[in-house]
């Protein structure tokens, strides 16, 4: 029904400056279930222009637009009549528009509210004064306040957690947003006239609909989809606009059928499930992993690293569902399908320099060519043809006009009125780019499984791709186990150690592109561990500690109890057994407790396994053969990883191999990988160094 949905997170406050901030005005435009990047608008004046101009552009493109604002469009019954002398809330909007004065750094909302209170007996309905000076008729707190109207609108009685429209200050209050927003809406009505209707007060048979929205209706969905470091307001407008624009027409119709023609209504109230369904990625659910996906061949004692990795590669499949996101939102996401170019880059032949264009090569010697009128500039529309033997002025990036395939640099040209002169030779096609010389329309530009980089986004945009199918981000929980663990920064007894693994593992996961979920710490207690695993709403879990076969190794014991443990004795140093198992359908990677072993096992085993679950396919770490800056002899039987870094062309290793030495982890910038067999390394011998980046960090 609506081609475009714009959701606005409004603000009653003053100008918030140039840097995007929380609690300012945020807007997001979505079409067909794909949201653009949220836009930060520093104050209401900027926002009013931006929203109006965007709506006008959408209408010019022939699209129907729904604009949602997160403040009440009406007041409890009787207020409009008492103040503006009519029951029509839109008259009340005009009444406010005449009285509210708004500038980036000051406005008169508290004075207007005080004056209304005075006209109604002096004790209400408004309360809350955010200013230093007192305002006649406006109580600072709710204590000395009397309200002749209902405290809440009908919609707010149903919307749990909604604030009263009468409260003008304090965190979360919407009263000020309405006072400062309704005049803006009144002006949008004037600007767009009969093409605009307001829900639920008017019939929506227009090109533009204004609706009241409230992101908190889907707060958990927004929290789950917020990107790391995304400002909450930005996530709210992004996810809500996505949901509203993805709604099935009958679901939206059902929402629009609700309402109260005096008080207004919150779009989607009572229909939250429809919004949730609209956000759900499309396509069938991926098949679940089988409970024995970590089972090992019987009888094997120490599994070589390569065999362990081959087993993981064979058994694990993507568990994430597929969704479509705008290119601007796709950084770090994993492509769920290959992407082909929708058009060529460049789409037409163009000039690589500022200069003069003509047809064909020129021999050595002086050339004088008459200039045609006009010029071809980037994005311009020079549409004449250039006759043979003539030249035309061209600027970098301009499509070559008909009759031009060669360009001479302006620095090499003398201009004399309507003629140019230059020295040959000039090769045919010089200084110009052929259409499609970079990418041809229809070429596959990126494969399935690609984790999108900033450069990939440039490529997608250049070849005309605006949205891509991606896997939902993998949510990975991190749980520490051990009676000895204390939380960083708290007082710890002499026998305790601080939980170092959890912040490290959460950080590794974030760097690997997953959503890291902190599951906290549990004691060496089977019930507590089971409860923590049960409560985790994640796609995979990393635990550290308690993974061996000792009395206090509850991770392995618990997984064995539910019959889904494979204790992987991998021939690797550092690293004790890795407990791989399934907990009620969720894969659990039981890492060793030693921080060094925990990190090495994460990078060598968990990272590629998680990449498979996330849909990015099998990832080999990217290492380099470099000269050793150390000496070492190693016994056969297991692969070894040494904390290492490159200095002056050689790789050096940490002075100690102790697996409790966390300082060495921090010192290192990668790992040296020594093969399974026996080896004597002398200075200068080639060894394999894998920088952290080679593991995908
Ligand atoms: P575990 O695997 O539980 O036997 O633990 C092996 C070693 O790692 C012990 O010295 C533990 O104290 C230590 N350890 C276990 N968990 C952590 C952690 N989260 N942070 C730092 N050290 C740990
Ligand atoms: Mg332990």
XYZ file of C-alpha atoms and ligand atoms in Angstrom:
721
model
C 0.000 0.000 0.000
C 2.881 2.361 0.751
C 6.037 2.223 -1.334
C 8.109 4.132 1.166
C 8.056 4.248 4.941
C 9.856 6.977 6.861
C 10.165 6.619 10.619
C 11.147 9.603 12.731
C 12.461 9.504 16.293
C 11.537 13.019 17.413
C 13.074 15.172 20.106
C 11.703 17.971 22.252
C 15.194 19.232 23.111
C 17.485 21.831 21.612
C 20.056 21.580 18.807
C 22.416 18.612 19.391
C 25.378 19.698 17.269
C 27.043 18.222 14.221
C 28.222 14.856 15.625
C 25.490 12.191 15.598
C 24.232 11.687 19.158
C 21.597 9.793 21.066
C 18.355 11.545 22.043
C 18.448 13.701 18.948
C 16.216 13.415 15.895
C 16.870 10.291 13.848
C 15.108 9.323 10.635
C 15.189 6.240 8.456
C 13.725 5.575 5.020
C 12.711 2.015 4.069
C 11.225 0.524 0.929
C 10.009 -3.032 0.477
C 11.473 -4.252 3.760
C 14.939 -2.774 3.171
C 15.998 0.162 5.334
C 18.546 2.778 4.257
C 21.163 4.036 6.683
C 19.557 6.065 9.506
C 20.028 9.811 9.209
C 20.928 12.101 12.104
C 19.223 15.504 12.126
C 20.631 17.979 14.607
C 17.524 20.062 15.274
C 13.854 20.417 14.384
C 14.391 23.099 11.752
C 16.789 20.829 9.853
C 14.430 17.889 10.382
C 11.345 19.722 9.116
C 13.140 20.604 5.879
C 14.694 17.160 5.452
C 11.436 15.307 5.999
C 9.449 17.663 3.769
C 12.004 17.503 0.962
C 12.332 13.733 1.173
C 8.565 13.287 1.033
C 8.382 15.632 -1.949
C 11.108 13.674 -3.769
C 9.306 10.379 -3.081
C 6.070 11.826 -4.459
C 7.884 13.181 -7.510
C 9.119 9.623 -8.117
C 5.504 8.437 -7.992
C 5.776 6.646 -4.638
C 3.200 6.618 -1.820
C 4.753 7.554 1.494
C 3.891 6.782 5.090
C 5.688 8.914 7.677
C 5.669 7.740 11.291
C 6.461 10.025 14.233
C 7.041 8.742 17.760
C 4.897 11.227 19.669
C 1.154 11.412 20.346
C -0.975 12.969 17.625
C -3.825 13.655 20.053
C -4.594 14.239 23.745
C -7.026 12.581 26.165
C -10.636 13.272 25.410
C -11.905 16.832 26.019
C -8.554 18.618 25.867
C -8.848 19.868 22.279
C -12.286 21.371 23.004
C -11.136 22.972 26.269
C -8.125 24.612 24.609
C -8.902 25.181 20.925
C -12.711 25.121 21.155
C -13.178 22.127 18.822
C -13.071 18.309 19.052
C -10.922 18.103 15.930
C -7.335 17.300 16.948
C -6.074 18.848 13.709
C -7.467 22.220 14.831
C -5.483 21.759 18.034
C -2.349 21.231 15.869
C -2.969 24.606 14.214
C -3.642 26.197 17.594
C -0.217 25.003 18.796
C 1.456 26.057 15.542
C 0.275 29.635 16.125
C 1.672 29.784 19.657
C 4.797 27.619 19.790
C 8.002 29.516 19.016
C 10.934 27.326 18.102
C 14.582 28.173 17.437
C 17.578 25.802 17.517
C 18.621 26.888 21.009
C 15.410 28.064 22.661
C 11.671 27.551 22.579
C 8.604 28.548 24.596
C 7.000 25.160 25.238
C 6.940 25.479 29.039
C 5.368 28.951 28.812
C 2.664 27.724 26.450
C 1.958 24.779 28.772
C 1.835 27.116 31.794
C -0.587 29.423 30.000
C -2.856 26.478 29.148
C -2.784 25.337 32.775
C -3.684 28.852 33.962
C -6.616 28.998 31.544
C -7.863 25.698 33.018
C -7.616 26.603 36.719
C -3.838 26.694 37.201
C -2.979 23.195 38.454
C -2.752 21.081 35.320
C -2.951 19.125 33.090
C 0.703 19.760 32.202
C 3.525 19.334 34.717
C 7.298 19.251 34.694
C 9.369 22.389 34.117
C 12.811 21.779 32.611
C 13.908 25.417 33.025
C 15.688 27.191 35.882
C 13.096 29.954 36.095
C 9.643 29.272 37.537
C 6.680 29.308 35.220
C 3.315 30.482 36.427
C 0.836 27.626 36.404
C 3.379 24.858 35.661
C 4.262 22.598 38.608
C 7.827 21.261 38.744
C 6.751 17.868 40.022
C 3.597 15.859 40.036
C 3.108 16.580 43.779
C 1.076 19.794 43.510
C -0.788 19.048 40.361
C -4.423 18.450 39.429
C -5.578 17.136 36.061
C -9.092 17.792 34.727
C -8.538 15.161 31.976
C -7.671 11.501 31.859
C -4.056 10.790 32.799
C -3.516 8.659 29.687
C -5.033 8.194 26.271
C -6.783 4.894 25.616
C -3.860 3.767 23.502
C -1.424 4.496 26.327
C -3.406 2.412 28.767
C -2.750 -0.545 26.462
C 0.848 0.358 25.605
C 2.830 -0.838 28.612
C 5.502 1.650 29.624
C 4.213 4.587 27.598
C 4.569 7.992 29.246
C 1.713 10.396 29.881
C 1.368 13.237 27.375
C 1.121 15.683 30.274
C 4.651 15.141 31.550
C 6.970 17.723 29.977
C 10.348 16.936 31.507
C 12.294 13.964 32.743
C 13.806 11.050 30.847
C 11.481 9.456 28.323
C 8.680 11.997 28.630
C 6.850 12.584 25.365
C 4.845 15.652 26.429
C 7.491 18.072 25.154
C 8.005 16.106 21.950
C 4.306 16.472 21.129
C 4.246 20.220 21.879
C 7.302 20.710 19.676
C 6.252 18.221 17.016
C 2.606 18.966 16.329
C 3.342 22.466 14.924
C 5.773 20.831 12.480
C 3.089 18.352 11.427
C 0.620 21.218 11.031
C 3.036 22.879 8.595
C 3.594 19.617 6.680
C -0.202 19.448 6.252
C -0.190 22.954 4.799
C 2.756 22.182 2.532
C 1.218 19.054 1.007
C -2.479 20.028 1.159
C -4.918 17.419 -0.139
C -2.148 14.945 -0.926
C -1.619 14.364 2.818
C -3.886 12.695 5.383
C -3.388 12.068 9.091
C -4.188 8.709 10.644
C -6.556 7.918 12.304
C -8.290 11.280 11.933
C -8.693 11.279 8.148
C -9.249 8.825 5.299
C -5.958 7.574 3.914
C -6.709 7.789 0.194
C -3.832 10.205 -0.319
C -0.223 9.983 -1.486
C 1.125 10.824 1.968
C 0.011 9.468 5.337
C 1.204 10.711 8.715
C 0.979 8.069 11.435
C 1.916 7.836 15.089
C 4.412 5.090 15.910
C 6.170 3.786 19.007
C 9.376 1.741 18.588
C 9.011 0.213 22.063
C 6.271 -2.035 20.646
C 9.108 -4.163 19.267
C 11.878 -3.284 21.737
C 13.321 -6.840 21.951
C 13.464 -7.156 18.159
C 15.245 -3.816 17.919
C 17.751 -4.782 20.600
C 18.466 -8.075 18.837
C 19.100 -6.316 15.529
C 21.090 -3.319 16.782
C 24.571 -3.246 15.346
C 27.564 -3.028 17.669
C 27.998 0.645 18.676
C 24.812 1.670 16.905
C 23.048 4.547 18.664
C 19.762 3.274 20.085
C 17.613 5.885 18.326
C 19.234 4.952 15.008
C 18.498 1.262 15.548
C 14.912 2.104 16.508
C 14.097 4.012 13.340
C 15.991 1.540 11.180
C 14.296 -1.600 12.483
C 10.810 -0.100 12.803
C 10.882 1.374 9.286
C 12.095 -1.979 7.993
C 9.236 -3.788 9.755
C 6.529 -1.353 8.644
C 7.704 -1.398 5.042
C 7.809 -5.205 5.005
C 4.248 -5.648 6.344
C 1.859 -7.723 4.283
C -0.941 -5.431 2.984
C -3.669 -7.214 4.966
C -1.626 -6.904 8.169
C -1.132 -3.172 7.629
C -4.818 -2.777 6.796
C -5.718 -4.454 10.086
C -3.464 -2.041 11.975
C -4.911 0.983 10.206
C -8.450 -0.180 11.017
C -7.783 0.538 14.709
C -7.812 3.999 16.194
C -9.498 6.789 18.074
C -10.503 9.819 16.027
C -10.042 12.259 18.881
C -7.123 10.905 20.894
C -5.159 9.313 18.064
C -3.608 5.852 18.198
C -0.280 4.036 18.013
C 0.117 2.202 14.704
C 0.702 -1.493 15.361
C -0.597 -1.481 18.933
C -2.178 -4.887 19.489
C -0.572 -6.092 16.233
C 2.993 -6.465 17.467
C 3.081 -10.011 16.145
C 2.550 -8.717 12.623
C 5.562 -6.441 13.031
C 7.632 -9.356 14.314
C 6.569 -11.554 11.417
C 7.485 -8.782 8.979
C 10.992 -8.675 10.441
C 11.499 -12.381 10.193
C 13.954 -13.272 7.466
C 12.452 -14.974 4.451
C 13.115 -18.457 3.266
C 12.906 -21.826 4.943
C 14.584 -22.480 8.272
C 18.051 -23.946 7.897
C 18.217 -27.613 8.904
C 19.354 -28.061 12.511
C 22.755 -29.546 13.245
C 22.621 -33.185 14.193
C 23.358 -34.189 17.770
C 26.305 -36.321 16.722
C 27.932 -33.761 14.498
C 31.016 -33.730 16.700
C 31.316 -37.525 17.000
C 34.830 -38.858 16.461
C 35.833 -42.104 14.775
C 36.149 -44.804 17.447
C 39.524 -45.883 18.717
C 41.476 -42.779 17.785
C 43.609 -41.499 20.601
C 45.216 -38.233 19.562
C 43.520 -36.656 16.570
C 45.876 -34.673 14.319
C 44.884 -31.028 13.826
C 44.157 -31.448 10.124
C 41.845 -34.403 10.746
C 39.988 -32.495 13.437
C 39.553 -29.561 11.077
C 38.425 -31.810 8.229
C 35.743 -33.275 10.500
C 34.453 -29.827 11.418
C 34.454 -28.784 7.773
C 32.446 -31.844 6.795
C 29.869 -31.746 9.582
C 28.941 -28.080 10.056
C 26.522 -26.093 7.903
C 25.111 -22.556 8.083
C 22.536 -22.184 10.845
C 21.577 -18.564 10.155
C 18.509 -17.436 8.260
C 18.640 -15.118 5.269
C 17.529 -11.488 5.214
C 17.889 -8.600 2.794
C 19.743 -5.473 3.844
C 20.639 -2.221 2.123
C 24.236 -1.938 0.945
C 24.850 0.863 3.461
C 23.938 -1.583 6.238
C 25.857 -4.548 4.886
C 29.408 -3.974 6.171
C 30.727 -7.158 7.781
C 27.655 -9.190 6.828
C 27.975 -12.532 5.021
C 26.464 -12.883 1.535
C 23.855 -15.634 1.376
C 23.988 -15.777 -2.426
C 26.406 -14.679 -5.150
C 25.817 -11.141 -6.424
C 25.878 -10.202 -10.110
C 26.417 -6.734 -11.543
C 23.135 -5.061 -12.509
C 25.048 -2.728 -14.791
C 28.538 -2.200 -16.119
C 31.215 -0.117 -14.496
C 31.683 2.339 -16.030
C 28.213 2.265 -17.578
C 29.402 4.312 -20.560
C 32.828 5.163 -21.939
C 34.142 8.185 -20.063
C 37.187 10.389 -19.779
C 39.825 9.780 -17.126
C 41.173 13.349 -17.255
C 40.227 16.963 -17.892
C 41.011 17.685 -21.556
C 39.678 17.610 -25.109
C 37.986 14.667 -26.836
C 37.896 13.679 -30.519
C 37.795 10.533 -32.644
C 40.737 8.266 -33.376
C 44.544 8.367 -33.118
C 46.741 11.306 -34.142
C 50.132 10.994 -35.827
C 53.266 12.763 -34.658
C 53.255 16.480 -35.462
C 51.060 19.450 -34.704
C 47.262 19.097 -34.811
C 44.765 21.938 -34.888
C 41.107 21.035 -34.358
C 38.015 23.269 -34.244
C 36.069 23.073 -30.969
C 32.343 22.375 -30.907
C 30.238 24.513 -28.563
C 29.491 23.315 -25.035
C 31.338 20.832 -22.848
C 30.858 17.349 -21.466
C 31.080 17.276 -17.654
C 30.586 14.411 -15.178
C 26.872 13.831 -14.704
C 26.106 16.389 -17.434
C 23.975 15.677 -20.452
C 25.967 16.762 -23.496
C 23.876 15.025 -26.121
C 25.158 16.354 -29.437
C 27.536 14.361 -31.647
C 31.048 15.625 -32.332
C 31.748 15.689 -36.115
C 34.904 14.024 -37.432
C 37.902 16.332 -37.239
C 36.385 18.328 -34.358
C 37.122 18.313 -30.638
C 35.044 18.955 -27.534
C 35.921 20.096 -24.024
C 35.618 17.142 -21.576
C 35.959 16.983 -17.769
C 37.024 13.958 -15.693
C 34.290 11.360 -15.340
C 32.156 12.741 -18.189
C 30.565 10.191 -20.522
C 32.243 10.525 -23.926
C 29.885 12.235 -26.404
C 29.023 10.434 -29.636
C 31.962 10.774 -32.055
C 34.599 10.819 -29.286
C 36.829 7.929 -28.209
C 40.150 9.629 -27.472
C 41.141 12.405 -25.085
C 44.196 14.661 -24.951
C 45.209 16.142 -21.564
C 44.379 19.806 -21.134
C 47.976 20.437 -19.999
C 49.154 19.345 -23.457
C 46.802 21.685 -25.348
C 46.882 25.336 -26.351
C 43.455 26.895 -26.695
C 42.893 29.716 -29.115
C 39.271 30.845 -29.108
C 37.311 28.081 -30.780
C 40.340 25.992 -31.803
C 42.826 23.810 -29.978
C 46.366 22.829 -30.912
C 48.476 19.945 -29.564
C 51.397 17.748 -30.527
C 50.919 14.165 -31.678
C 51.228 11.312 -31.438
C 48.111 10.451 -29.401
C 47.008 6.810 -29.295
C 43.402 5.904 -30.097
C 41.482 5.541 -26.826
C 44.065 7.549 -24.846
C 42.950 8.873 -21.455
C 39.518 7.296 -21.693
C 37.857 4.342 -19.995
C 35.891 1.770 -21.954
C 32.322 0.925 -20.896
C 32.450 -2.155 -18.671
C 36.263 -2.230 -18.633
C 36.089 -2.736 -14.864
C 32.964 -4.907 -14.577
C 30.436 -5.931 -17.225
C 26.729 -6.144 -16.409
C 25.846 -9.732 -15.529
C 29.304 -10.607 -14.173
C 29.369 -12.270 -10.768
C 31.079 -9.662 -8.617
C 31.038 -11.353 -5.206
C 30.597 -15.001 -4.187
C 28.260 -16.473 -1.615
C 29.922 -16.570 1.797
C 31.840 -13.334 1.304
C 32.060 -11.225 4.462
C 31.572 -7.769 3.005
C 34.428 -5.280 3.287
C 34.257 -1.498 2.790
C 35.664 -1.984 -0.741
C 32.969 -4.592 -1.474
C 30.325 -2.002 -0.620
C 31.905 0.349 -3.172
C 31.815 -2.416 -5.776
C 28.171 -3.275 -5.071
C 27.115 0.358 -5.243
C 29.076 0.933 -8.469
C 27.407 -1.958 -10.287
C 23.909 -0.803 -9.327
C 23.201 -3.157 -6.415
C 21.226 -1.459 -3.620
C 20.416 -4.382 -1.347
C 21.899 -7.838 -0.816
C 20.781 -11.135 0.730
C 22.846 -11.849 3.829
C 22.841 -14.360 6.647
C 21.514 -13.122 9.973
C 24.514 -12.420 12.238
C 25.643 -15.411 14.280
C 24.998 -14.901 17.999
C 27.713 -16.563 20.043
C 27.589 -16.783 23.833
C 30.661 -16.776 26.107
C 30.579 -18.470 29.500
C 33.418 -18.833 31.998
C 33.473 -21.664 34.515
C 35.458 -22.110 37.692
C 35.113 -21.592 41.458
C 38.357 -19.627 41.435
C 37.147 -16.869 39.103
C 36.430 -13.280 40.142
C 35.119 -10.465 37.977
C 37.668 -7.975 36.651
C 37.819 -4.826 38.739
C 36.258 -6.344 41.874
C 37.954 -7.349 45.115
C 39.326 -10.865 44.873
C 40.587 -13.209 47.594
C 44.161 -14.496 47.534
C 43.036 -17.854 46.161
C 41.033 -16.308 43.383
C 42.083 -15.248 39.900
C 40.357 -12.795 37.636
C 38.270 -14.046 34.740
C 40.566 -13.161 31.870
C 39.090 -15.457 29.252
C 35.662 -13.881 29.034
C 36.671 -10.388 27.908
C 39.200 -11.963 25.541
C 36.720 -14.373 23.965
C 34.013 -11.716 23.665
C 36.563 -9.508 21.928
C 37.693 -12.283 19.575
C 34.097 -12.994 18.561
C 33.363 -9.346 17.875
C 36.503 -9.120 15.712
C 35.443 -12.263 13.851
C 32.213 -10.493 12.933
C 29.799 -12.312 15.208
C 27.410 -10.912 17.797
C 29.143 -11.715 21.082
C 26.752 -12.405 23.939
C 28.096 -12.305 27.494
C 26.715 -15.278 29.433
C 28.715 -14.426 32.542
C 30.495 -16.784 34.946
C 29.323 -19.923 36.710
C 30.844 -21.858 39.565
C 31.973 -25.449 39.186
C 28.423 -26.655 39.668
C 26.520 -28.760 37.201
C 23.062 -27.300 37.874
C 24.308 -23.722 37.582
C 26.079 -24.594 34.352
C 22.955 -26.264 32.932
C 20.868 -23.224 33.858
C 23.328 -20.859 32.175
C 23.364 -22.940 28.991
C 19.561 -23.152 29.043
C 19.137 -19.403 29.356
C 21.408 -18.564 26.431
C 19.499 -17.403 23.364
C 22.348 -17.920 20.945
C 23.457 -19.934 17.910
C 26.643 -21.283 19.508
C 28.384 -21.179 22.873
C 32.045 -20.908 23.870
C 32.825 -22.023 27.411
C 36.230 -21.927 29.010
C 37.469 -24.125 31.825
C 36.194 -27.450 33.055
C 36.592 -29.152 29.708
C 38.854 -32.076 30.678
C 37.943 -35.276 32.422
C 38.703 -34.340 36.033
C 36.363 -34.202 39.045
C 35.658 -30.516 38.577
C 35.362 -30.615 34.811
C 31.647 -30.007 34.642
C 31.376 -28.818 31.067
C 32.481 -32.153 29.670
C 30.541 -34.046 32.346
C 27.311 -32.200 31.627
C 27.573 -32.630 27.878
C 28.323 -36.311 28.409
C 25.204 -36.584 30.608
C 22.964 -35.429 27.751
C 24.777 -37.825 25.449
C 26.172 -35.269 23.080
C 29.825 -34.914 24.009
C 32.874 -35.621 21.968
C 36.023 -35.069 23.936
C 38.483 -34.149 21.285
C 42.022 -35.077 22.224
C 43.749 -33.080 19.571
C 47.456 -33.396 19.032
C 48.120 -29.716 19.568
C 50.159 -27.549 21.919
C 48.974 -25.509 23.714
C 45.591 -27.079 24.330
C 44.196 -29.843 26.446
C 41.086 -31.710 25.313
C 38.516 -29.657 23.566
C 34.976 -30.621 24.651
C 32.743 -30.326 21.626
C 29.085 -31.053 22.139
C 25.495 -30.150 21.472
C 23.350 -28.622 24.197
C 19.686 -28.887 23.158
C 20.525 -28.210 19.535
C 23.155 -25.527 20.175
C 26.806 -26.354 19.487
C 29.082 -25.856 22.477
C 32.834 -25.395 22.169
C 34.281 -26.315 25.553
C 37.651 -24.546 25.505
C 40.509 -25.188 27.938
C 40.701 -22.802 30.882
C 44.264 -21.680 30.295
C 44.022 -18.329 28.520
C 46.751 -19.141 26.018
C 45.205 -22.498 25.161
C 41.748 -20.912 25.094
C 42.848 -18.320 22.559
C 44.810 -20.730 20.370
C 41.954 -23.258 20.335
C 39.499 -20.497 19.504
C 41.545 -19.286 16.554
C 42.504 -22.714 15.241
C 39.250 -24.651 15.812
C 36.328 -22.479 16.929
C 36.855 -19.624 14.451
C 36.628 -21.750 11.284
C 33.743 -23.737 12.784
C 31.838 -20.538 13.606
C 32.545 -19.199 10.116
C 30.820 -22.276 8.695
C 27.818 -21.779 10.999
C 27.685 -18.095 9.981
C 27.584 -19.024 6.293
C 31.002 -17.768 5.252
C 32.306 -21.167 4.242
C 35.568 -22.806 5.215
C 38.306 -20.314 6.036
C 41.953 -21.365 6.002
C 44.129 -19.091 8.127
C 46.319 -16.947 5.918
C 49.973 -17.432 6.878
C 53.341 -16.392 5.446
C 56.639 -18.219 5.237
C 59.242 -16.019 6.885
C 62.752 -16.472 8.354
C 62.877 -17.539 11.997
C 64.421 -15.125 14.469
C 64.607 -17.907 17.098
C 65.890 -21.439 17.629
C 63.905 -24.416 18.787
C 63.774 -28.154 18.534
C 60.444 -29.911 18.662
C 59.412 -33.539 19.194
C 57.057 -35.343 16.826
C 53.413 -36.058 17.615
C 51.696 -32.730 17.845
C 51.395 -29.424 16.110
C 52.657 -26.414 18.032
C 51.621 -22.794 18.039
C 54.018 -20.190 19.440
C 53.162 -16.625 20.336
C 55.042 -14.571 17.784
C 55.518 -11.265 16.014
C 57.478 -9.889 13.069
C 60.359 -7.509 13.684
C 62.961 -6.405 11.126
C 62.108 -9.096 8.626
C 62.259 -12.077 11.002
C 59.648 -13.673 13.228
C 60.451 -13.704 16.943
C 58.681 -15.818 19.568
C 57.765 -15.053 23.171
C 60.457 -15.910 25.707
C 58.265 -18.445 27.526
C 55.956 -21.133 26.259
C 54.066 -21.329 29.604
C 50.398 -21.528 28.790
C 49.377 -19.317 31.695
C 51.502 -16.407 30.437
C 48.834 -13.940 29.386
C 51.430 -11.191 28.903
C 52.833 -13.201 25.993
C 49.441 -13.284 24.303
C 49.244 -9.548 24.531
C 52.867 -9.189 23.358
C 52.224 -11.361 20.304
C 50.835 -10.186 16.973
C 50.210 -13.672 15.618
C 51.274 -17.300 15.928
C 54.075 -19.372 14.490
C 52.723 -22.744 13.407
C 55.172 -25.647 13.625
C 54.208 -28.870 11.786
C 53.218 -32.145 13.462
C 56.521 -33.918 12.810
C 59.916 -33.493 14.528
C 61.724 -30.284 13.687
C 64.871 -28.343 14.500
C 64.521 -24.654 13.736
C 67.693 -22.591 13.365
C 67.842 -18.821 12.937
C 66.971 -17.909 9.368
C 65.082 -21.147 8.665
C 61.709 -20.641 6.962
C 58.725 -20.990 9.329
C 55.036 -20.269 8.951
C 53.774 -17.094 10.664
C 50.049 -16.356 10.857
C 49.328 -12.757 11.910
C 46.129 -12.195 13.891
C 44.608 -10.781 10.708
C 45.242 -14.122 8.996
C 42.788 -15.694 11.428
C 40.190 -13.097 10.463
C 40.691 -10.813 13.467
P 40.460 -25.784 33.860
O 40.437 -26.061 32.396
O 39.142 -25.400 34.413
O 41.075 -26.906 34.624
O 41.409 -24.538 34.048
C 42.769 -24.555 33.651
C 43.511 -23.332 34.168
O 42.955 -22.169 33.569
C 43.357 -23.125 35.665
O 44.585 -22.640 36.148
C 42.275 -22.095 35.772
O 42.367 -21.341 36.952
C 42.559 -21.237 34.564
N 41.325 -20.571 34.115
C 40.140 -21.150 33.929
N 39.231 -20.246 33.511
C 39.881 -19.071 33.437
C 39.482 -17.760 33.093
N 38.219 -17.503 32.708
N 40.384 -16.759 33.121
C 41.665 -17.032 33.477
N 42.095 -18.257 33.814
C 41.223 -19.265 33.821
Mg 38.226 -25.145 36.282
